[in-house]
PDB file of C-alpha atoms in Angstrom:
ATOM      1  CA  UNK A  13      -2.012  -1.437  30.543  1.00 97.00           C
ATOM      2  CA  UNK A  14       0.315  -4.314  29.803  1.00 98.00           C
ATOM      3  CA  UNK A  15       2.113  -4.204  26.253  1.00 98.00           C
ATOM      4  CA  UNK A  16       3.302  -7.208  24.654  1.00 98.00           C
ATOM      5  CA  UNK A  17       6.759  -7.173  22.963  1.00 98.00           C
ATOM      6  CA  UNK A  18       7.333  -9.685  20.369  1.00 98.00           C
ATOM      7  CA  UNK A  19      11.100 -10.773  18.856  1.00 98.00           C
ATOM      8  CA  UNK A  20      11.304 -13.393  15.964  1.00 98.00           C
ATOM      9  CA  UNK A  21      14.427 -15.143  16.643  1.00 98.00           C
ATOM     10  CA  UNK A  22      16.696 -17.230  13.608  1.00 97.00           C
ATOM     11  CA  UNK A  23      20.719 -17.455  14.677  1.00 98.00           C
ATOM     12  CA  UNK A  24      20.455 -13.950  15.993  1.00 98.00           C
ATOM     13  CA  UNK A  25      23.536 -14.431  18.742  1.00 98.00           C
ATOM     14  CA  UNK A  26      25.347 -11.329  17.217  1.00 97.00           C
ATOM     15  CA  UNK A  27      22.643  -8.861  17.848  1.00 98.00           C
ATOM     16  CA  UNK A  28      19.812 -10.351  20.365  1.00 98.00           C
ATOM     17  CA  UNK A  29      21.573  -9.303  23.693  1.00 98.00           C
ATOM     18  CA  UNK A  30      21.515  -5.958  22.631  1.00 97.00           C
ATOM     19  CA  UNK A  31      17.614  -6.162  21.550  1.00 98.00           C
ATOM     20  CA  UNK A  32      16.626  -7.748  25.209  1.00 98.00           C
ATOM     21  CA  UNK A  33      18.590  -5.226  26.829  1.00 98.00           C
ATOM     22  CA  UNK A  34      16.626  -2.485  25.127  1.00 98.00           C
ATOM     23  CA  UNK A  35      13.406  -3.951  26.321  1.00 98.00           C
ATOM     24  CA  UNK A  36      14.996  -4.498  30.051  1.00 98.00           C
ATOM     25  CA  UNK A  37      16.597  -1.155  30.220  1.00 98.00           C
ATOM     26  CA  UNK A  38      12.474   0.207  29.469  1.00 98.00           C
ATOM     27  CA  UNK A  39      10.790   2.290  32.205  1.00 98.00           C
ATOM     28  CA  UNK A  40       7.563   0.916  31.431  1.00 98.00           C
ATOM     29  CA  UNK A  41       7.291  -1.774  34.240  1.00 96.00           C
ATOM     30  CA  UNK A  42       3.528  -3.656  32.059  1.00 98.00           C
ATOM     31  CA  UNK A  43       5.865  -5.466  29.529  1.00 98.00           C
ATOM     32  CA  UNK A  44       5.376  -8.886  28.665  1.00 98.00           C
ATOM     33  CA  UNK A  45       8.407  -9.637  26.595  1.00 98.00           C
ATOM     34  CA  UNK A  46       8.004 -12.686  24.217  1.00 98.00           C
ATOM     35  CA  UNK A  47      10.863 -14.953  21.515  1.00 98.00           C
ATOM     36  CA  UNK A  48       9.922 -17.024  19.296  1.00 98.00           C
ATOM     37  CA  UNK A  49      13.006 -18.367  17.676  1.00 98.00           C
ATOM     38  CA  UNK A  50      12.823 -20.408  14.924  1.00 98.00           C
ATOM     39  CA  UNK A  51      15.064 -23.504  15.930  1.00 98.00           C
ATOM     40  CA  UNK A  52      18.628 -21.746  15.739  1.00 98.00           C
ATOM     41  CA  UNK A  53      21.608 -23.594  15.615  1.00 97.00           C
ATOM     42  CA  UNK A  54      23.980 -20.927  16.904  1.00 97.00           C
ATOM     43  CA  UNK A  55      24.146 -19.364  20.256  1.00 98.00           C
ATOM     44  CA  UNK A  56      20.921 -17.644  20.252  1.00 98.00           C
ATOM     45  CA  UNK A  57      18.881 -19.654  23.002  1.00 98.00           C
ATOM     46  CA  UNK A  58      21.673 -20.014  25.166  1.00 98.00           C
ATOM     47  CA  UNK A  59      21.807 -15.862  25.027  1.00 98.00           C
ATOM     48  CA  UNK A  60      18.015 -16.286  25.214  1.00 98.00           C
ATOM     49  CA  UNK A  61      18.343 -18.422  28.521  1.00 98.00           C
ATOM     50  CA  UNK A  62      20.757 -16.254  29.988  1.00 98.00           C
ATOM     51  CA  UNK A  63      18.143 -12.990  30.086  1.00 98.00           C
ATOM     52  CA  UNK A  64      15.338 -15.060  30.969  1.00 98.00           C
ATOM     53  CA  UNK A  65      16.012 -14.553  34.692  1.00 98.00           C
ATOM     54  CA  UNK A  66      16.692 -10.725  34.376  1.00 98.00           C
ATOM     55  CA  UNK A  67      12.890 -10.431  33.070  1.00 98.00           C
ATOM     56  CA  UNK A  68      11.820 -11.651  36.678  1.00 97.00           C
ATOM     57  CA  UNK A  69       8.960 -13.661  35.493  1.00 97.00           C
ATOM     58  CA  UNK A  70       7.316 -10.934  32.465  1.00 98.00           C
ATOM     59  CA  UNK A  71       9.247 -13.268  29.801  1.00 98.00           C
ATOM     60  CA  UNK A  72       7.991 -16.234  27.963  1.00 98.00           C
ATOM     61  CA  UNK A  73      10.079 -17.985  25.158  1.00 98.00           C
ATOM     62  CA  UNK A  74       9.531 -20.977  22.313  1.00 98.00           C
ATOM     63  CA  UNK A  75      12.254 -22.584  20.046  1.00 98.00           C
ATOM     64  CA  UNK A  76      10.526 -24.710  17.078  1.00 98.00           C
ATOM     65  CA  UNK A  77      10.410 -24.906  13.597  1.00 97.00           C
ATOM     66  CA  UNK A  78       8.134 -22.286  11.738  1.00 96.00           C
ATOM     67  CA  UNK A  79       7.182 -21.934   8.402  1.00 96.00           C
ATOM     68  CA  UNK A  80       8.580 -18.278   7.899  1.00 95.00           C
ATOM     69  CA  UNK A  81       8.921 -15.340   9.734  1.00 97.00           C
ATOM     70  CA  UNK A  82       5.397 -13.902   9.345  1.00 98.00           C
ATOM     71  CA  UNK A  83       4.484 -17.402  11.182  1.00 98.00           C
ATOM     72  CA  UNK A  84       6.973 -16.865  13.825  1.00 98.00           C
ATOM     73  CA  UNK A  85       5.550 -13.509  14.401  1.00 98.00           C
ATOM     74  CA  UNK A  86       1.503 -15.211  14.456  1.00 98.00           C
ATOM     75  CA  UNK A  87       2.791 -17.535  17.345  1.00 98.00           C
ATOM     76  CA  UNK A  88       4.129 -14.431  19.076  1.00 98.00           C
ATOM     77  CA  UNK A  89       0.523 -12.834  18.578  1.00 98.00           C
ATOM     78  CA  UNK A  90      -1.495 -15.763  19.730  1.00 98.00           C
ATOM     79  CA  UNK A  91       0.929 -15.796  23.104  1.00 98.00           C
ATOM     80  CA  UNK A  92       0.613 -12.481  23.731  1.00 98.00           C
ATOM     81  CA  UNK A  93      -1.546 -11.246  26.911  1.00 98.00           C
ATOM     82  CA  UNK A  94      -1.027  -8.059  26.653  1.00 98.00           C
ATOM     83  CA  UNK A  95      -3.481  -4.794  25.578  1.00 98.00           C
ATOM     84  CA  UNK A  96      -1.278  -3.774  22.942  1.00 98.00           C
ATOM     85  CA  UNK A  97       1.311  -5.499  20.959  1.00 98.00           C
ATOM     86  CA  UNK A  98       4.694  -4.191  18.860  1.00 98.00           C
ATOM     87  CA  UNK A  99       7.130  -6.105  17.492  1.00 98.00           C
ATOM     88  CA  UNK A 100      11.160  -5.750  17.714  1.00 98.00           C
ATOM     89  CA  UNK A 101      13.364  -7.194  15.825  1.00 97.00           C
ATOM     90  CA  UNK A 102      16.318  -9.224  16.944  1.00 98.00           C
ATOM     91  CA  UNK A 103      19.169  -7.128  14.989  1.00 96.00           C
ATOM     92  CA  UNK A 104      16.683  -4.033  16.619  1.00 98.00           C
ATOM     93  CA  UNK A 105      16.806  -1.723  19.287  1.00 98.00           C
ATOM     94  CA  UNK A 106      15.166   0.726  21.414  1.00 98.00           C
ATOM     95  CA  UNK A 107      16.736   3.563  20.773  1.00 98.00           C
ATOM     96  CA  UNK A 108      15.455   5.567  24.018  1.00 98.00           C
ATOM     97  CA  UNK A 109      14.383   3.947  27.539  1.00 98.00           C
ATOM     98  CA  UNK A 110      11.330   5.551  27.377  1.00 98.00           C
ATOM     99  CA  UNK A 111       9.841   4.210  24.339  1.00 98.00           C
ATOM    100  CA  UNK A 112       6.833   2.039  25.275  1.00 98.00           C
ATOM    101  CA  UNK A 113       5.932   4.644  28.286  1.00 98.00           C
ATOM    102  CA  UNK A 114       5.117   7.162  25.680  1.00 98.00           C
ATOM    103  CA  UNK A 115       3.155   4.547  23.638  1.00 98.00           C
ATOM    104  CA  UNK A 116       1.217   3.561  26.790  1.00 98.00           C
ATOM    105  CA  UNK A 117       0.762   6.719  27.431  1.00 98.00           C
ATOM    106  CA  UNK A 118      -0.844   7.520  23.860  1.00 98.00           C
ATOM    107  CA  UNK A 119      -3.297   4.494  23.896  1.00 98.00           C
ATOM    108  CA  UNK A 120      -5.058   6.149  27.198  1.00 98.00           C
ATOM    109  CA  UNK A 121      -6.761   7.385  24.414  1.00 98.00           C
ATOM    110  CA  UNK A 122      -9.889   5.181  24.201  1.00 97.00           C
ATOM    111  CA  UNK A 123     -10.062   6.201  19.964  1.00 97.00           C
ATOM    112  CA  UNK A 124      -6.803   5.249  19.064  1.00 98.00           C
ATOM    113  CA  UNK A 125      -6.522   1.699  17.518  1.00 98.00           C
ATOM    114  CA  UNK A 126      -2.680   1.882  17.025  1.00 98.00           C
ATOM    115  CA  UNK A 127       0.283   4.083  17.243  1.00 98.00           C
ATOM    116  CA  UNK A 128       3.635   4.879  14.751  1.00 98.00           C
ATOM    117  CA  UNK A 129       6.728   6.789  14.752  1.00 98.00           C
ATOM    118  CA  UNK A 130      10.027   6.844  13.012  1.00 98.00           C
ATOM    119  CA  UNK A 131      12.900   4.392  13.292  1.00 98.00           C
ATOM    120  CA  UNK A 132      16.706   5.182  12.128  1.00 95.00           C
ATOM    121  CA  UNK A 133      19.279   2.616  10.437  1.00 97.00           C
ATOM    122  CA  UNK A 134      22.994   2.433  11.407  1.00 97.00           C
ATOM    123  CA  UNK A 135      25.538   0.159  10.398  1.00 95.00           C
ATOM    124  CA  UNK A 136      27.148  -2.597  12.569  1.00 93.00           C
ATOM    125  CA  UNK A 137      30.362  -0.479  12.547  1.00 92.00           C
ATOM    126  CA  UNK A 138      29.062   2.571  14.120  1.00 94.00           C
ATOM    127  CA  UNK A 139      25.944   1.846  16.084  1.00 94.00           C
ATOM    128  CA  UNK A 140      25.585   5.596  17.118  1.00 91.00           C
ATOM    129  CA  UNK A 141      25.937   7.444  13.687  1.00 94.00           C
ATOM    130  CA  UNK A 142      22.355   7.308  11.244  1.00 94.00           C
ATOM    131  CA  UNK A 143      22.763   6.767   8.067  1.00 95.00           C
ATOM    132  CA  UNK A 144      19.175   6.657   6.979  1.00 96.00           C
ATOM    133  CA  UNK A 145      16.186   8.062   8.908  1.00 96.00           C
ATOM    134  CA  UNK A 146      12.842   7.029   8.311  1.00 96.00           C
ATOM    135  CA  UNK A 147      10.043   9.325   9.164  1.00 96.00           C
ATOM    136  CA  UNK A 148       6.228   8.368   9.149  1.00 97.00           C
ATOM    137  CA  UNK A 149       5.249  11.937   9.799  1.00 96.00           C
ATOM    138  CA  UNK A 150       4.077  12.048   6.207  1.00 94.00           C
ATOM    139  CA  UNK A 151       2.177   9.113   5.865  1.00 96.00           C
ATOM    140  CA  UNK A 152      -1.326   8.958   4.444  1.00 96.00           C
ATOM    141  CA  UNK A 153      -3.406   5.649   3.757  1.00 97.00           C
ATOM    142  CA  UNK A 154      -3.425   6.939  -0.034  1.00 96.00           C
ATOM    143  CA  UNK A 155       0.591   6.595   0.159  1.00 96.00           C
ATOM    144  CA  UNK A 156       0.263   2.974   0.154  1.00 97.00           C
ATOM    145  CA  UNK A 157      -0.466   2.447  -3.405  1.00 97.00           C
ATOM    146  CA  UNK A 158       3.576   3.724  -3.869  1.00 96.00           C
ATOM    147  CA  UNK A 159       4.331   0.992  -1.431  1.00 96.00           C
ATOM    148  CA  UNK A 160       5.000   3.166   1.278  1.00 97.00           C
ATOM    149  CA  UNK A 161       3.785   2.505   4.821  1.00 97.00           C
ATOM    150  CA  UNK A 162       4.519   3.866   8.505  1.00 97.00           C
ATOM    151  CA  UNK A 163       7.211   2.155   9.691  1.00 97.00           C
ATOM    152  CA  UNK A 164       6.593  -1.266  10.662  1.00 97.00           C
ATOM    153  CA  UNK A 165       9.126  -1.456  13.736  1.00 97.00           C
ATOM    154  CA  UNK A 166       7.017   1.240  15.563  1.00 98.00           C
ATOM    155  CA  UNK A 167       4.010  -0.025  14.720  1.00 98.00           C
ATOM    156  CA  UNK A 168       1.723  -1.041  18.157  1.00 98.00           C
ATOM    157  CA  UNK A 169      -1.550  -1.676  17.947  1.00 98.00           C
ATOM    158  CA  UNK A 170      -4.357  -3.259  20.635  1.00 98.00           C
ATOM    159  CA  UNK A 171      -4.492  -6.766  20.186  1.00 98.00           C
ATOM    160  CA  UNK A 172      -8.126  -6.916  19.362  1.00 98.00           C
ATOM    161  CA  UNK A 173      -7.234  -4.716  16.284  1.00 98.00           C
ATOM    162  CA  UNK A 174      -5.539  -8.272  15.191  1.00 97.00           C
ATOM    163  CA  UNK A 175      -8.040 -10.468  16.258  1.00 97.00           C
ATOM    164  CA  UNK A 176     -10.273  -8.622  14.264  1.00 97.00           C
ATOM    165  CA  UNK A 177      -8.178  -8.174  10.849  1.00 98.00           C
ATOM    166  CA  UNK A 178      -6.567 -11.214  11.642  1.00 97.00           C
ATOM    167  CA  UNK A 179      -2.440 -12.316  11.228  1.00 98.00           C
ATOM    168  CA  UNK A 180      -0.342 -11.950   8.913  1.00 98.00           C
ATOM    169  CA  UNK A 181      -0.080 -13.820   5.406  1.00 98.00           C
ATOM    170  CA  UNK A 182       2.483 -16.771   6.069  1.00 98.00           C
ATOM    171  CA  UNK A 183       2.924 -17.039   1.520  1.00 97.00           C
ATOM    172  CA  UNK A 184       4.226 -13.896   2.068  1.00 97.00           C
ATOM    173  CA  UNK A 185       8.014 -14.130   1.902  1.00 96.00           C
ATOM    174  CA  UNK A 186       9.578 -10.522   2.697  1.00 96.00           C
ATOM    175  CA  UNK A 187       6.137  -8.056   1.801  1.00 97.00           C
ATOM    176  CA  UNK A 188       3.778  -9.694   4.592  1.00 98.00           C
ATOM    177  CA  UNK A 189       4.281  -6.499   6.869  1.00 98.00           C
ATOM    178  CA  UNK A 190       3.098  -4.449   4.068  1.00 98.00           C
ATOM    179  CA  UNK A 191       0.313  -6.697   3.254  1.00 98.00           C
ATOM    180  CA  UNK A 192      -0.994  -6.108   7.255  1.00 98.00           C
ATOM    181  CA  UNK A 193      -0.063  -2.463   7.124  1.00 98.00           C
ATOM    182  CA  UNK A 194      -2.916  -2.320   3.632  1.00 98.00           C
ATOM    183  CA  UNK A 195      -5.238  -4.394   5.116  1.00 98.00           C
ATOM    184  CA  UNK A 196      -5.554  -2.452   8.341  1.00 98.00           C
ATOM    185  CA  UNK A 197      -5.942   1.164   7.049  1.00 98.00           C
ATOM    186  CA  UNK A 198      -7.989   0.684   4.032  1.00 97.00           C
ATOM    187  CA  UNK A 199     -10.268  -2.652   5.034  1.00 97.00           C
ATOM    188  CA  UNK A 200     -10.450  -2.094   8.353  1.00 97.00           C
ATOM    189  CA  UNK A 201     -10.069   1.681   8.189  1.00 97.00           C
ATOM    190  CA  UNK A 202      -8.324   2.118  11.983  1.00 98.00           C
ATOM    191  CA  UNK A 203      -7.629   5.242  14.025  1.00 98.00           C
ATOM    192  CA  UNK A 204      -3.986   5.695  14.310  1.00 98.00           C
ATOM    193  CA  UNK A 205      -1.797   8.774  15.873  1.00 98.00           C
ATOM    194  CA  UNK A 206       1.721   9.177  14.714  1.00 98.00           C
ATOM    195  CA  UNK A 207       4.194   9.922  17.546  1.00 98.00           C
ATOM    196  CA  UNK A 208       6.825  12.417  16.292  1.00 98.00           C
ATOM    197  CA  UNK A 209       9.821  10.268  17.826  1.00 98.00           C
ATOM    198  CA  UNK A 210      12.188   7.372  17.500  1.00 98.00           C
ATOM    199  CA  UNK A 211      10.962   4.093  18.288  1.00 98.00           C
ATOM    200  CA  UNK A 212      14.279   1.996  17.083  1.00 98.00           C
ATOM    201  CA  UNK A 213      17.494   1.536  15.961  1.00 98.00           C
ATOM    202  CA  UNK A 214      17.618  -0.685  12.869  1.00 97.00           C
ATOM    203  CA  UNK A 215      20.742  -2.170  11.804  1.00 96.00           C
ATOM    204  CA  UNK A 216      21.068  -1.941   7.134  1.00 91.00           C
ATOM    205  CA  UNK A 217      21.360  -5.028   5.579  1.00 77.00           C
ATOM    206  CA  UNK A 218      17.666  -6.250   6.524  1.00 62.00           C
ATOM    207  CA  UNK A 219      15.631  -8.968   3.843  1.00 57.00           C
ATOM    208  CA  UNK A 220      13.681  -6.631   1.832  1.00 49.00           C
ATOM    209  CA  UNK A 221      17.133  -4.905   0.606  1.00 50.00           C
ATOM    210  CA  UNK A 222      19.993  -7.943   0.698  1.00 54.00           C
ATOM    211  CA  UNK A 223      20.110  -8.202  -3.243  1.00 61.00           C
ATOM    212  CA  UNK A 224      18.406  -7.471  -6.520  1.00 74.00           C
ATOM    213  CA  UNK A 225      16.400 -10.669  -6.304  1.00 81.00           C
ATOM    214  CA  UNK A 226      14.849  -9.461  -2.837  1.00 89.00           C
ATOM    215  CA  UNK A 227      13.337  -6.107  -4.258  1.00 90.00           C
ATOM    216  CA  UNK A 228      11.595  -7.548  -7.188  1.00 94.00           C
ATOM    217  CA  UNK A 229      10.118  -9.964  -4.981  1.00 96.00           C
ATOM    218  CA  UNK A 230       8.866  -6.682  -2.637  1.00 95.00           C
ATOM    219  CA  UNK A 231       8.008  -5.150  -5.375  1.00 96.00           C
ATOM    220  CA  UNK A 232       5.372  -8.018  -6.681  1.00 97.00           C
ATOM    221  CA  UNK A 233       4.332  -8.771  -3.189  1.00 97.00           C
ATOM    222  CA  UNK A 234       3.704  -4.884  -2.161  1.00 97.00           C
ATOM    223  CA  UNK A 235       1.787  -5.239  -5.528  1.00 97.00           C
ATOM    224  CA  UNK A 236      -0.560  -8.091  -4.767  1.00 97.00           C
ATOM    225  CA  UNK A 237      -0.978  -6.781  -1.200  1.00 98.00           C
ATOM    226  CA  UNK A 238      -2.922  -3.469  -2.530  1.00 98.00           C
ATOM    227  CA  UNK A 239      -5.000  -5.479  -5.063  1.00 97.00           C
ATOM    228  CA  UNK A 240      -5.821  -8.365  -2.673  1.00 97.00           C
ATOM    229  CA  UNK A 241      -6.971  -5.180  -0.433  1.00 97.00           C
ATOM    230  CA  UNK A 242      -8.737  -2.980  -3.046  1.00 97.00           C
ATOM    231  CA  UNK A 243      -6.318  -0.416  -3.381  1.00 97.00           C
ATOM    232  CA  UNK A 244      -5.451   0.428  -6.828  1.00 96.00           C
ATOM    233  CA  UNK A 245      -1.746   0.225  -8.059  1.00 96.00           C
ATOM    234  CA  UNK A 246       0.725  -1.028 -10.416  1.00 95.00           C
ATOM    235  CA  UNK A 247       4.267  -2.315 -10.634  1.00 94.00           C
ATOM    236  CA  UNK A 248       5.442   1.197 -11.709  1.00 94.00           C
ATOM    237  CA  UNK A 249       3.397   3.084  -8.960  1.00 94.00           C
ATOM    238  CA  UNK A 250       5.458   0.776  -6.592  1.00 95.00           C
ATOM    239  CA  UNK A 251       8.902   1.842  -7.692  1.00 92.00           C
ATOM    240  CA  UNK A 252       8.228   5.278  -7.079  1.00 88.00           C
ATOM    241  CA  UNK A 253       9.037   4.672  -3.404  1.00 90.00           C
ATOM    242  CA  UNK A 254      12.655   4.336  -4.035  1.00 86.00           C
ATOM    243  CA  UNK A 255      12.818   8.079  -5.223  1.00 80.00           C
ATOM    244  CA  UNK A 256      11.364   8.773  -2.086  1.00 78.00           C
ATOM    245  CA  UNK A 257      13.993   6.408   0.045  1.00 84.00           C
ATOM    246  CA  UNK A 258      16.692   8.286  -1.297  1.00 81.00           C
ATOM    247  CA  UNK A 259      15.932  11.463   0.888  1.00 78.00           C
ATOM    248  CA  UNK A 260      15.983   9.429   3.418  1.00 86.00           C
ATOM    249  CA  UNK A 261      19.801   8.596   3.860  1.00 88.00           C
ATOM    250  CA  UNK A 262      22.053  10.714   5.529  1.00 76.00           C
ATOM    251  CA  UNK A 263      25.534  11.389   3.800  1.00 60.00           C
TER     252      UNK A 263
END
């Protein structure tokens, strides 16, 4: 079973070596690792360049403009090959070697249209130490009215799951992940398992959090995404989740 490992690329050079050295350092041999990057103009595709090798032919890479990062992650869906497809992100990482083995090893199961876990966040000064862990044991479809969703960075699915919903919403600016996330367990109603591990280290600062501006633009995209998908909600509904974020940081 080959599995198809996407990163969206945009002046990344600070963090992307340590994202394609997660997906080397893997123990799953099937990967087909692919970049999109979005036309950087720092050091990214020279980092980029220098891997390439390493991947001994199971890489593929493409530097142009894009309108977004929900269409840099549709080209990365439309090149991939593989059976099943994740995405990491470039300021991402695996956080154990073993990662994508166990998710091959849970789609042997014929039923199962995708898999999730949990993911941790860090900060860039202490890469090692969570500060805020975020668990999809919980998670229910009925959850997504409060804008909550498994976590998107250990989401993999089989590809035909998106050539049947579909990609993701490019007028989306920060919620499109959501907006897939809706579509996928109450239009097209999939079979998912939840893996009770971590699937990546996130570093805090990402774009649905950077300022005030940011989160009301979540907030009426997470919005639209339910009613566009028939799933009731409402502005206030939506804030809710931020009660529930709280227990999610470490102190």
């Amino acid at each position: 079973m080959k599995v198809s490992i996407i990163t969206v690329a945009f002046n990344s050079a600070a963090t992307i070596a340590h994202c394609m050295q997660s997906v080397l350092d893997q123990s799953y041999s099937n990967i087909e690792y692919i970049v999109v990057d979005g036309l950087s103009k720092d050091n990214t595709l020279n980092i980029v360049r220098e891997f390439e090798p390493l991947f001994a032919g199971k890489m593929r890479w493409i530097s142009e403009n894009d309108n977004g990062i929900y269409d840099a992650m549709n080209k990365g869906l439309h090149m991939a090959t593989g059976d099943v497809v994740g995405i990491l992100n470039s300021d991402d990482f695996f956080t154990d070697n073993d990662v994508i083995e166990k998710v091959a090893q849970a789609f042997t199961d014929d039923n199962i249209d995708a898999v999730y876990g949990d993911v941790h966040f860090v900060r860039e000064t202490n890469l090692s130490r969570c500060v805020r862990y975020y668990s999809s044991a919980g998670f229910r479809p009925w959850w997504l009215r409060f804008g909550i969703m498994p976590a998107h960075p250990s989401f993999y699915a089989r590809k035909e799951v998106f050539q049947k919903a579909g990609l993701y919403k490019t007028d989306y600016k920060i919620g499109g992940d959501f907006e897939m996330m809706v579509r996928l367990f109450k239009r097209f109603d999939i079979k998912t398992k939840y893996l009770p591990m971590v699937f990546v280290t996130m570093r805090m600062g990402g774009a649905s959090t950077k300022n005030v501006g940011s989160r009301l633009t979540l907030l009426r995209e997470d919005t639209r995404a339910c009613r566009e998908n028939g799933v009731y909600t409402h502005p206030l509904l939506i804030c809710l989740k931020y009660f529930y974020k709280v227990l999610e940081f470490r102190f």
